[in-house]
mmCIF file of C-alpha atoms in Angstrom:
data_model
loop_
_atom_site.group_PDB
_atom_site.id
_atom_site.type_symbol
_atom_site.label_atom_id
_atom_site.label_comp_id
_atom_site.label_asym_id
_atom_site.label_seq_id
_atom_site.Cartn_x
_atom_site.Cartn_y
_atom_site.Cartn_z
ATOM 1 C CA MET A 237 -82.940 57.603 109.079
ATOM 2 C CA GLU A 238 -84.363 53.490 108.443
ATOM 3 C CA LYS A 239 -80.982 53.060 107.103
ATOM 4 C CA ILE A 240 -79.169 53.985 110.637
ATOM 5 C CA ASN A 241 -81.729 52.109 112.460
ATOM 6 C CA LEU A 242 -81.100 48.962 110.365
ATOM 7 C CA LEU A 243 -77.580 49.300 110.891
ATOM 8 C CA ASN A 244 -77.995 49.593 114.585
ATOM 9 C CA LYS A 245 -80.137 46.509 114.957
ATOM 10 C CA THR A 246 -77.841 44.693 112.769
ATOM 11 C CA ARG A 247 -74.551 46.061 114.691
ATOM 12 C CA LYS A 248 -76.519 44.757 117.856
ATOM 13 C CA LYS A 249 -77.267 41.422 116.693
ATOM 14 C CA LEU A 250 -74.173 40.698 115.487
ATOM 15 C CA ASN A 251 -72.746 42.099 119.445
ATOM 16 C CA THR A 252 -74.866 39.675 121.182
ATOM 17 C CA PHE A 253 -73.850 36.944 118.515
ATOM 18 C CA LEU A 254 -70.032 37.300 118.767
ATOM 19 C CA THR A 255 -70.555 37.712 122.704
ATOM 20 C CA VAL A 256 -72.706 33.908 123.062
ATOM 21 C CA LEU A 257 -69.702 32.714 120.122
ATOM 22 C CA THR A 258 -66.981 34.060 122.477
ATOM 23 C CA PHE A 259 -68.483 32.475 125.105
ATOM 24 C CA LEU A 260 -69.455 29.095 123.330
ATOM 25 C CA CYS A 261 -65.601 29.244 122.097
ATOM 26 C CA LEU A 262 -64.243 29.403 126.041
ATOM 27 C CA ILE A 263 -66.166 26.415 126.926
ATOM 28 C CA ALA A 264 -64.793 24.774 123.955
ATOM 29 C CA VAL A 265 -61.430 25.239 124.508
ATOM 30 C CA PHE A 266 -61.518 24.990 128.578
ATOM 31 C CA THR A 267 -63.403 22.105 128.315
ATOM 32 C CA ALA A 268 -61.260 20.308 126.216
ATOM 33 C CA ALA A 269 -58.090 22.148 127.909
ATOM 34 C CA SER A 270 -59.460 19.514 130.816
ATOM 35 C CA LEU A 271 -60.285 16.442 128.647
ATOM 36 C CA LEU A 272 -56.783 16.948 127.376
ATOM 37 C CA LYS A 273 -54.572 17.242 130.167
ATOM 38 C CA PRO A 274 -53.788 14.192 132.547
ATOM 39 C CA ASP A 275 -56.386 13.976 135.273
ATOM 40 C CA LYS A 276 -55.618 14.643 138.715
ATOM 41 C CA THR A 277 -55.967 11.921 141.459
ATOM 42 C CA PHE A 278 -55.156 13.969 144.329
ATOM 43 C CA SER A 279 -55.787 17.678 145.020
ATOM 44 C CA PRO A 280 -53.254 18.592 147.561
ATOM 45 C CA VAL A 281 -54.398 22.349 147.904
ATOM 46 C CA GLU A 282 -58.162 20.462 149.173
ATOM 47 C CA ASN A 283 -56.365 18.436 150.625
ATOM 48 C CA ARG A 284 -58.982 15.537 149.086
ATOM 49 C CA TYR A 285 -59.026 12.962 146.194
ATOM 50 C CA LEU A 286 -60.451 13.876 143.093
ATOM 51 C CA ALA A 287 -63.117 12.343 141.194
ATOM 52 C CA GLN A 288 -62.252 9.919 138.582
ATOM 53 C CA LYS A 289 -63.932 9.041 134.844
ATOM 54 C CA PRO A 290 -66.703 6.691 135.461
ATOM 55 C CA LYS A 291 -67.632 3.644 133.294
ATOM 56 C CA LEU A 292 -70.033 3.719 131.235
ATOM 57 C CA SER A 293 -72.579 1.052 131.415
ATOM 58 C CA ALA A 294 -75.996 0.979 130.722
ATOM 59 C CA GLU A 295 -77.280 0.427 133.959
ATOM 60 C CA SER A 296 -75.326 3.913 134.971
ATOM 61 C CA PHE A 297 -76.642 5.669 131.605
ATOM 62 C CA PHE A 298 -80.517 5.133 132.281
ATOM 63 C CA SER A 299 -79.877 5.164 135.626
ATOM 64 C CA GLY A 300 -78.793 8.844 135.804
ATOM 65 C CA GLU A 301 -75.803 7.527 137.612
ATOM 66 C CA PHE A 302 -73.081 8.236 134.963
ATOM 67 C CA SER A 303 -74.008 11.797 133.847
ATOM 68 C CA ALA A 304 -74.263 12.992 137.815
ATOM 69 C CA ASP A 305 -70.481 11.126 138.276
ATOM 70 C CA TYR A 306 -69.460 12.636 134.984
ATOM 71 C CA GLU A 307 -70.132 16.182 135.754
ATOM 72 C CA GLU A 308 -68.788 15.404 139.091
ATOM 73 C CA TYR A 309 -66.180 14.481 137.335
ATOM 74 C CA ILE A 310 -65.475 17.539 134.928
ATOM 75 C CA THR A 311 -65.598 19.938 137.564
ATOM 76 C CA ASP A 312 -62.942 18.235 139.756
ATOM 77 C CA GLN A 313 -60.917 18.182 136.901
ATOM 78 C CA PHE A 314 -61.855 21.315 135.371
ATOM 79 C CA VAL A 315 -58.478 23.143 133.986
ATOM 80 C CA GLY A 316 -57.202 25.960 136.541
ATOM 81 C CA ARG A 317 -59.521 24.960 138.967
ATOM 82 C CA ASP A 318 -57.938 25.864 141.683
ATOM 83 C CA ARG A 319 -57.673 29.494 140.654
ATOM 84 C CA TRP A 320 -61.257 29.361 139.591
ATOM 85 C CA ILE A 321 -62.342 29.099 142.922
ATOM 86 C CA GLY A 322 -60.320 32.100 143.763
ATOM 87 C CA ILE A 323 -61.928 33.689 141.788
ATOM 88 C CA LYS A 324 -65.589 33.412 142.670
ATOM 89 C CA THR A 325 -64.387 33.735 146.100
ATOM 90 C CA VAL A 326 -63.353 37.714 145.582
ATOM 91 C CA THR A 327 -66.447 38.112 143.539
ATOM 92 C CA GLU A 328 -68.966 37.280 145.655
ATOM 93 C CA LEU A 329 -67.065 38.898 148.070
ATOM 94 C CA ALA A 330 -67.170 41.780 146.144
ATOM 95 C CA LEU A 331 -70.889 41.602 145.616
ATOM 96 C CA GLY A 332 -71.126 41.625 149.929
ATOM 97 C CA LYS A 333 -71.287 37.949 150.803
ATOM 98 C CA LYS A 334 -70.255 37.139 154.492
ATOM 99 C CA ASP A 335 -69.667 33.161 154.136
ATOM 100 C CA ILE A 336 -68.529 31.557 150.535
ATOM 101 C CA ASN A 337 -68.434 27.842 150.679
ATOM 102 C CA GLY A 338 -69.605 26.932 154.040
ATOM 103 C CA VAL A 339 -66.983 29.550 155.034
ATOM 104 C CA TYR A 340 -67.424 32.752 157.155
ATOM 105 C CA MET A 341 -65.134 35.631 155.997
ATOM 106 C CA GLY A 342 -64.326 36.996 159.953
ATOM 107 C CA LYS A 343 -62.555 39.543 161.607
ATOM 108 C CA ASP A 344 -58.739 39.836 161.944
ATOM 109 C CA ASP A 345 -58.423 37.626 158.700
ATOM 110 C CA TYR A 346 -59.735 34.434 160.039
ATOM 111 C CA LEU A 347 -61.719 32.179 157.727
ATOM 112 C CA ILE A 348 -64.073 30.547 160.053
ATOM 113 C CA GLU A 349 -66.199 27.385 158.942
ATOM 114 C CA MET A 350 -70.218 27.756 159.247
ATOM 115 C CA GLN A 351 -70.847 24.064 161.260
ATOM 116 C CA ASN A 352 -74.756 25.215 160.561
ATOM 117 C CA ASP A 353 -75.629 22.064 158.895
ATOM 118 C CA ILE A 354 -75.330 19.264 161.714
ATOM 119 C CA ASP A 355 -77.774 16.793 161.995
ATOM 120 C CA GLU A 356 -78.713 16.901 165.411
ATOM 121 C CA GLU A 357 -80.347 13.697 165.766
ATOM 122 C CA LYS A 358 -77.151 11.972 164.987
ATOM 123 C CA ALA A 359 -74.745 14.159 166.976
ATOM 124 C CA TYR A 360 -77.019 13.194 170.079
ATOM 125 C CA ALA A 361 -77.066 9.134 168.417
ATOM 126 C CA ASN A 362 -72.950 9.864 168.717
ATOM 127 C CA ALA A 363 -72.670 11.572 172.620
ATOM 128 C CA ASP A 364 -74.923 8.657 173.800
ATOM 129 C CA ARG A 365 -73.355 6.070 171.866
ATOM 130 C CA MET A 366 -69.395 7.104 172.922
ATOM 131 C CA LEU A 367 -71.111 7.961 177.129
ATOM 132 C CA ALA A 368 -71.911 4.263 177.074
ATOM 133 C CA PHE A 369 -68.508 3.171 175.722
ATOM 134 C CA LEU A 370 -66.530 5.285 178.120
ATOM 135 C CA ASP A 371 -69.065 4.558 181.227
ATOM 136 C CA LYS A 372 -68.497 1.105 181.047
ATOM 137 C CA GLU A 373 -64.882 1.654 180.585
ATOM 138 C CA ALA A 374 -64.814 3.722 183.744
ATOM 139 C CA GLU A 375 -66.273 1.077 185.450
ATOM 140 C CA ILE A 376 -63.377 -1.225 184.987
ATOM 141 C CA LEU A 377 -60.381 0.888 184.975
ATOM 142 C CA GLY A 378 -61.728 3.607 187.508
ATOM 143 C CA LYS A 379 -63.284 7.099 186.587
ATOM 144 C CA ASP A 380 -59.735 8.556 187.298
ATOM 145 C CA HIS A 381 -58.576 6.224 183.984
ATOM 146 C CA VAL A 382 -60.889 7.093 182.000
ATOM 147 C CA SER A 383 -61.200 10.749 180.560
ATOM 148 C CA MET A 384 -62.888 12.567 177.568
ATOM 149 C CA MET A 385 -62.498 16.114 176.078
ATOM 150 C CA ILE A 386 -64.769 16.932 173.176
ATOM 151 C CA VAL A 387 -63.531 20.837 172.213
ATOM 152 C CA PRO A 388 -65.260 23.346 171.074
ATOM 153 C CA THR A 389 -64.146 24.625 167.496
ATOM 154 C CA ALA A 390 -63.325 28.259 166.662
ATOM 155 C CA ALA A 391 -67.396 29.023 165.700
ATOM 156 C CA ALA A 392 -68.033 28.695 169.226
ATOM 157 C CA VAL A 393 -65.000 30.217 170.623
ATOM 158 C CA LEU A 394 -63.883 33.090 168.459
ATOM 159 C CA GLN A 395 -67.828 34.158 168.533
ATOM 160 C CA ASP A 396 -66.340 37.801 168.388
ATOM 161 C CA LYS A 397 -64.730 37.078 165.004
ATOM 162 C CA LEU A 398 -67.749 36.170 162.895
ATOM 163 C CA PRO A 399 -70.231 38.122 161.396
ATOM 164 C CA ALA A 400 -73.395 39.674 162.156
ATOM 165 C CA PHE A 401 -76.137 37.065 162.885
ATOM 166 C CA ALA A 402 -74.079 34.026 161.880
ATOM 167 C CA GLU A 403 -75.854 31.059 162.469
ATOM 168 C CA THR A 404 -73.561 27.307 164.294
ATOM 169 C CA PHE A 405 -74.225 24.651 165.940
ATOM 170 C CA ASP A 406 -74.913 25.364 169.090
ATOM 171 C CA GLN A 407 -71.612 23.792 170.645
ATOM 172 C CA GLU A 408 -72.103 24.927 174.445
ATOM 173 C CA SER A 409 -75.360 23.028 174.921
ATOM 174 C CA TYR A 410 -73.772 19.928 172.989
ATOM 175 C CA ILE A 411 -70.550 19.519 175.186
ATOM 176 C CA SER A 412 -73.010 20.966 178.404
ATOM 177 C CA TYR A 413 -75.254 17.394 177.592
ATOM 178 C CA MET A 414 -71.912 15.297 177.822
ATOM 179 C CA LYS A 415 -70.163 16.191 180.464
ATOM 180 C CA ASP A 416 -73.593 16.630 182.566
ATOM 181 C CA ALA A 417 -74.232 12.745 181.665
ATOM 182 C CA ALA A 418 -70.914 11.803 181.702
ATOM 183 C CA GLN A 419 -69.685 8.828 184.600
ATOM 184 C CA CYS A 420 -65.664 9.577 183.635
ATOM 185 C CA THR A 421 -63.696 12.134 183.959
ATOM 186 C CA PHE A 422 -64.902 15.407 181.567
ATOM 187 C CA VAL A 423 -61.822 17.383 180.623
ATOM 188 C CA ASP A 424 -63.835 20.942 179.886
ATOM 189 C CA VAL A 425 -61.609 23.089 177.858
ATOM 190 C CA ARG A 426 -64.658 25.961 176.954
ATOM 191 C CA ASN A 427 -63.400 28.470 179.789
ATOM 192 C CA VAL A 428 -59.759 28.102 178.698
ATOM 193 C CA LEU A 429 -59.986 28.404 175.610
ATOM 194 C CA LYS A 430 -62.240 31.352 176.076
ATOM 195 C CA ALA A 431 -59.934 33.136 178.650
ATOM 196 C CA HIS A 432 -57.951 32.968 175.556
ATOM 197 C CA ALA A 433 -59.353 34.044 172.827
ATOM 198 C CA ASP A 434 -57.490 36.998 171.626
ATOM 199 C CA GLU A 435 -54.646 35.499 171.400
ATOM 200 C CA ASP A 436 -54.076 32.572 168.767
ATOM 201 C CA ILE A 437 -55.743 29.119 169.575
ATOM 202 C CA TYR A 438 -56.981 28.488 166.475
ATOM 203 C CA TYR A 439 -55.695 28.958 163.343
ATOM 204 C CA ARG A 440 -56.930 31.685 160.711
ATOM 205 C CA THR A 441 -56.702 29.223 157.682
ATOM 206 C CA ASP A 442 -57.649 26.004 159.008
ATOM 207 C CA HIS A 443 -59.877 24.524 161.150
ATOM 208 C CA HIS A 444 -57.705 22.815 163.383
ATOM 209 C CA TRP A 445 -56.373 24.628 167.023
ATOM 210 C CA THR A 446 -52.775 25.760 167.130
ATOM 211 C CA THR A 447 -50.535 23.930 169.519
ATOM 212 C CA TYR A 448 -50.238 26.873 171.738
ATOM 213 C CA GLY A 449 -54.327 26.154 172.095
ATOM 214 C CA ALA A 450 -53.446 22.801 172.402
ATOM 215 C CA PHE A 451 -51.018 23.560 175.312
ATOM 216 C CA LEU A 452 -53.627 25.541 176.950
ATOM 217 C CA ALA A 453 -56.036 21.941 177.188
ATOM 218 C CA TYR A 454 -53.303 19.717 177.891
ATOM 219 C CA GLY A 455 -52.620 22.386 181.402
ATOM 220 C CA GLN A 456 -56.569 22.036 182.004
ATOM 221 C CA TRP A 457 -56.581 18.202 181.195
ATOM 222 C CA ALA A 458 -53.530 18.005 184.218
ATOM 223 C CA GLU A 459 -55.543 19.839 186.790
ATOM 224 C CA THR A 460 -59.033 17.750 185.752
ATOM 225 C CA LEU A 461 -56.718 14.613 186.508
ATOM 226 C CA GLY A 462 -54.799 15.558 189.403
ATOM 227 C CA ILE A 463 -51.428 15.278 187.374
ATOM 228 C CA ILE A 464 -48.536 17.968 187.279
ATOM 229 C CA PRO A 465 -47.962 19.392 184.064
ATOM 230 C CA TYR A 466 -45.043 20.365 182.599
ATOM 231 C CA GLY A 467 -45.249 24.098 182.328
ATOM 232 C CA SER A 468 -44.310 26.394 179.398
ATOM 233 C CA GLY A 469 -40.618 26.822 180.360
ATOM 234 C CA ASP A 470 -39.630 23.132 180.348
ATOM 235 C CA PHE A 471 -40.218 23.407 176.157
ATOM 236 C CA GLU A 472 -38.313 24.828 173.164
ATOM 237 C CA VAL A 473 -40.782 26.750 171.301
ATOM 238 C CA ARG A 474 -39.725 26.400 167.712
ATOM 239 C CA LEU A 475 -41.215 28.245 164.457
ATOM 240 C CA ALA A 476 -41.528 25.414 162.079
ATOM 241 C CA SER A 477 -43.816 27.518 159.326
ATOM 242 C CA ASP A 478 -45.074 31.110 158.320
ATOM 243 C CA ASP A 479 -46.817 30.065 155.328
ATOM 244 C CA PHE A 480 -49.176 27.395 156.687
ATOM 245 C CA LEU A 481 -52.931 27.710 154.026
ATOM 246 C CA GLY A 482 -55.319 24.849 155.857
ATOM 247 C CA THR A 483 -58.324 23.101 155.100
ATOM 248 C CA ILE A 484 -60.469 26.564 155.370
ATOM 249 C CA TYR A 485 -58.268 28.177 152.550
ATOM 250 C CA SER A 486 -58.582 25.267 150.225
ATOM 251 C CA LYS A 487 -62.903 26.303 150.534
ATOM 252 C CA VAL A 488 -62.173 29.803 149.008
ATOM 253 C CA HIS A 489 -58.738 29.974 147.525
ATOM 254 C CA ILE A 490 -58.007 33.077 149.567
ATOM 255 C CA ALA A 491 -56.461 34.001 152.852
ATOM 256 C CA LYS A 492 -54.907 37.730 154.009
ATOM 257 C CA ARG A 493 -52.454 36.521 155.513
ATOM 258 C CA ALA A 494 -50.398 32.635 155.994
ATOM 259 C CA ASP A 495 -50.089 30.793 159.663
ATOM 260 C CA GLU A 496 -47.248 30.215 161.867
ATOM 261 C CA ILE A 497 -47.081 26.838 162.829
ATOM 262 C CA TYR A 498 -44.727 26.070 166.542
ATOM 263 C CA LEU A 499 -43.368 22.894 167.896
ATOM 264 C CA TYR A 500 -43.366 22.632 171.427
ATOM 265 C CA GLU A 501 -40.181 20.177 171.566
ATOM 266 C CA ILE A 502 -39.805 18.810 175.278
ATOM 267 C CA LYS A 503 -36.265 20.045 176.896
ATOM 268 C CA ASP A 504 -35.557 16.907 179.299
ATOM 269 C CA ASP A 505 -33.996 14.085 178.709
ATOM 270 C CA ILE A 506 -36.960 11.962 176.952
ATOM 271 C CA ARG A 507 -36.615 9.385 173.948
ATOM 272 C CA TYR A 508 -39.559 8.167 172.252
ATOM 273 C CA ASP A 509 -39.750 4.815 170.231
ATOM 274 C CA ILE A 510 -42.595 5.268 167.395
ATOM 275 C CA GLU A 511 -44.702 2.794 165.567
ATOM 276 C CA ILE A 512 -46.949 3.729 163.020
ATOM 277 C CA ASN A 513 -49.249 1.781 161.565
ATOM 278 C CA MET A 514 -48.380 -1.658 163.378
ATOM 279 C CA GLY A 515 -45.060 -1.662 161.996
ATOM 280 C CA GLU A 516 -45.277 -0.294 158.371
ATOM 281 C CA ARG A 517 -42.791 2.576 159.527
ATOM 282 C CA ARG A 518 -40.466 3.615 162.725
ATOM 283 C CA LYS A 519 -39.815 7.319 163.897
ATOM 284 C CA ASP A 520 -37.984 8.317 166.872
ATOM 285 C CA SER A 521 -39.594 11.604 167.251
ATOM 286 C CA LEU A 522 -43.167 13.207 167.493
ATOM 287 C CA TYR A 523 -43.451 15.369 164.872
ATOM 288 C CA ALA A 524 -42.470 14.653 160.854
ATOM 289 C CA PRO A 525 -40.311 17.879 159.696
ATOM 290 C CA GLU A 526 -40.683 16.972 155.719
ATOM 291 C CA ARG A 527 -44.077 17.311 156.162
ATOM 292 C CA LEU A 528 -43.713 21.003 156.009
ATOM 293 C CA GLU A 529 -42.878 20.947 152.481
ATOM 294 C CA THR A 530 -46.002 19.408 151.313
ATOM 295 C CA LYS A 531 -49.079 21.480 151.150
ATOM 296 C CA ASP A 532 -50.532 19.555 154.452
ATOM 297 C CA LYS A 533 -48.213 20.936 157.024
ATOM 298 C CA TYR A 534 -50.352 20.193 159.947
ATOM 299 C CA SER A 535 -49.550 16.824 159.305
ATOM 300 C CA VAL A 536 -45.922 17.878 161.151
ATOM 301 C CA PHE A 537 -47.861 16.332 163.878
ATOM 302 C CA LEU A 538 -47.661 12.535 164.444
ATOM 303 C CA ASP A 539 -46.572 12.199 161.292
ATOM 304 C CA GLY A 540 -50.216 13.133 159.396
ATOM 305 C CA ASN A 541 -53.336 10.799 159.795
ATOM 306 C CA ASN A 542 -52.929 7.364 160.508
ATOM 307 C CA SER A 543 -54.664 4.089 161.803
ATOM 308 C CA VAL A 544 -53.164 3.440 165.104
ATOM 309 C CA VAL A 545 -49.467 5.282 166.216
ATOM 310 C CA ASP A 546 -47.827 3.335 169.671
ATOM 311 C CA ILE A 547 -45.543 6.048 171.229
ATOM 312 C CA THR A 548 -43.248 4.409 173.314
ATOM 313 C CA THR A 549 -42.136 6.623 176.464
ATOM 314 C CA THR A 550 -38.476 6.136 178.466
ATOM 315 C CA GLY A 551 -37.940 9.221 181.052
ATOM 316 C CA GLY A 552 -40.406 11.564 181.816
ATOM 317 C CA ARG A 553 -43.065 12.023 184.120
ATOM 318 C CA GLN A 554 -44.975 8.581 184.764
ATOM 319 C CA ASP A 555 -48.171 9.254 185.774
ATOM 320 C CA GLY A 556 -49.135 6.117 183.647
ATOM 321 C CA GLU A 557 -49.074 3.107 182.368
ATOM 322 C CA THR A 558 -50.782 2.507 178.750
ATOM 323 C CA LEU A 559 -52.699 5.278 177.626
ATOM 324 C CA LEU A 560 -55.857 4.704 174.315
ATOM 325 C CA VAL A 561 -56.106 8.063 172.947
ATOM 326 C CA ILE A 562 -59.523 7.353 170.734
ATOM 327 C CA LYS A 563 -59.111 10.655 168.505
ATOM 328 C CA ASP A 564 -59.454 13.026 165.282
ATOM 329 C CA SER A 565 -56.580 15.428 164.118
ATOM 330 C CA TYR A 566 -57.250 17.657 166.792
ATOM 331 C CA ALA A 567 -55.132 14.861 169.063
ATOM 332 C CA HIS A 568 -52.176 15.233 166.848
ATOM 333 C CA CYS A 569 -50.702 18.840 168.567
ATOM 334 C CA PHE A 570 -51.974 17.595 171.943
ATOM 335 C CA VAL A 571 -50.416 13.857 171.848
ATOM 336 C CA PRO A 572 -46.812 15.534 172.168
ATOM 337 C CA PHE A 573 -47.901 16.946 175.448
ATOM 338 C CA VAL A 574 -49.782 13.742 177.324
ATOM 339 C CA ALA A 575 -47.078 11.142 175.711
ATOM 340 C CA ASN A 576 -44.361 12.558 178.370
ATOM 341 C CA HIS A 577 -46.762 11.772 181.164
ATOM 342 C CA TYR A 578 -46.780 7.552 180.216
ATOM 343 C CA ALA A 579 -44.739 5.070 179.050
ATOM 344 C CA ARG A 580 -46.667 3.777 176.624
ATOM 345 C CA THR A 581 -48.941 6.060 174.366
ATOM 346 C CA VAL A 582 -51.198 4.156 171.550
ATOM 347 C CA VAL A 583 -53.170 6.654 169.278
ATOM 348 C CA ILE A 584 -56.198 5.461 167.169
ATOM 349 C CA ASP A 585 -58.192 7.073 164.465
ATOM 350 C CA LEU A 586 -61.611 5.006 163.862
ATOM 351 C CA ARG A 587 -62.001 6.018 160.574
ATOM 352 C CA TYR A 588 -58.885 3.831 159.707
ATOM 353 C CA LEU A 589 -58.366 1.652 162.160
ATOM 354 C CA LYS A 590 -61.209 -0.487 161.675
ATOM 355 C CA MET A 591 -60.604 -3.059 164.286
ATOM 356 C CA PRO A 592 -62.933 -4.041 167.357
ATOM 357 C CA ILE A 593 -62.259 -1.495 170.015
ATOM 358 C CA SER A 594 -62.416 -5.026 173.025
ATOM 359 C CA GLN A 595 -59.364 -6.539 170.414
ATOM 360 C CA VAL A 596 -57.621 -3.002 170.940
ATOM 361 C CA LEU A 597 -58.044 -3.019 174.614
ATOM 362 C CA GLU A 598 -56.969 -6.648 174.592
ATOM 363 C CA THR A 599 -53.445 -5.988 172.391
ATOM 364 C CA TYR A 600 -52.081 -2.907 173.989
ATOM 365 C CA GLN A 601 -53.102 -3.570 177.480
ATOM 366 C CA VAL A 602 -54.815 -0.387 177.861
ATOM 367 C CA THR A 603 -54.781 0.890 181.296
ATOM 368 C CA ASP A 604 -55.958 4.816 181.044
ATOM 369 C CA ILE A 605 -58.446 5.965 178.139
ATOM 370 C CA LEU A 606 -58.735 9.431 176.868
ATOM 371 C CA VAL A 607 -61.007 10.585 174.085
ATOM 372 C CA LEU A 608 -59.690 13.243 172.187
ATOM 373 C CA TYR A 609 -62.732 15.141 168.896
ATOM 374 C CA ASN A 610 -63.099 18.697 168.058
ATOM 375 C CA VAL A 611 -66.885 18.800 167.886
ATOM 376 C CA ALA A 612 -67.719 19.357 164.540
ATOM 377 C CA HIS A 613 -66.060 16.051 163.814
ATOM 378 C CA PHE A 614 -67.626 14.327 166.402
ATOM 379 C CA THR A 615 -70.834 14.981 165.899
ATOM 380 C CA SER A 616 -70.752 13.669 162.337
ATOM 381 C CA ASP A 617 -68.351 10.314 163.040
ATOM 382 C CA THR A 618 -69.687 7.147 161.385
ATOM 383 C CA ASN A 619 -67.138 5.145 163.042
ATOM 384 C CA PHE A 620 -69.201 4.755 166.800
ATOM 385 C CA SER A 621 -69.227 0.993 166.112
ATOM 386 C CA TRP A 622 -66.282 0.104 166.750
ATOM 387 C CA LEU A 623 -66.730 0.802 169.850
ATOM 388 C CA GLU A 624 -69.369 -1.885 170.721
ATOM 389 C CA TYR A 625 -68.063 -5.374 172.001
#
C-alpha cells in the first residue's frame, strides 16, 4: 500500500512538473518566435500603428518607462496576436460574458461599442467650445448658413439590440443640451434614425453608420435648411463590398456575418474635381474603389482620413457657394450627398490639418459651415483649440 501511495504521489508530482514545463516551453517558444519575426509597423486588422521596440536608457530603466513600453511592445508584436484575440473572445463568450474589450455582443449579430467611459466634464467642455465658435460664425454668415449635426451612435439608436442592463453614455441628454443652446441651425437626426432602427442604418462590425443611414440624415439636413434634396431614385445604389469587417470587429476578432457597403452614385451629369491634402493628389470621384481591396474598406468614401479634401462641383443643385465641413469620419459617406448642392465643398479634419480656423475660413472664402461628428468622437476630441481665433 505504501508503495502504491508513493507511486501515486510521484506520478502527481511528475504530472505537475510536466504541466509547468510544457507551459514554460510554450511561453519560451512564442516569446522567441515573437522576437525573431520581423516587427510589424501597422496592423490592418486593428487599423492602428503597433508599438515598436523601445530604446533602453538609464533614465527610462529606473523610471519604469522602459519596462512599461517593452511590455506594450511584446503584447503588440506577439506572434499570432490576431488569432489569440479571437480565441480569447470565444472563451469569454463561453463563460457568459456580454461585453468583451469594450464591445457589447448585441442581438441580430451587432457588435456595439460600450461608450460608458466618456468623460462628461470634457464632453460638455467640448460642446461649449464648439457652440461658441459656431455662434460667432452664425453672427457673421447668418444662422441659415451655419449648421451642426451631432449623430447618435448605434448604442443610442439600437437600444433594443443591446444586452440587458447595458450601460452607455446618455447621448439623448447630451445632444439635447447642444440643440437647446445652439444659436446656429441644429440638424437633429435622432428621430429619423430611430424611425428606421429596424433597417441597416449602422454596420454590425464597424462604428460608422451605413450609407443608407447617412442618406436618411441627408434628407433631414435638407429639410432643416430648406433645401430640395435628391431622392433615392436620383441615385444608382451599387453594392461595393459584401465582406466588410470593421473597427469593432478588430477589437474582438469574431463576427457572425460581414457587412455590406453600398455606394450612392448620382445619376445627374455632375462632375467633381477633387484636391486632397492641398495638392498631394487629385481625383475625379468621391469614391476610391481601390480601397475596397484593403482591410479599411470604409476608406472607399472620400479616400479615407485626410487633413483637407477640396471638392469643386460642376452641375448639380447649386444652393450655395463654398461649404466648409468640419468633421470626423462619419461625414465621409455623407459628403457625397451634400457636395451636389455647393459649387465648392471643403472637408477638414482637425486631427490632421493643424491650422487655425481663421486661416481656413480666409483661404477658402467660406460662405457656409457644417459641423458633423458622431457623439463618441465629438466628446473625446482634443483638437477644438484650433477653432479659437
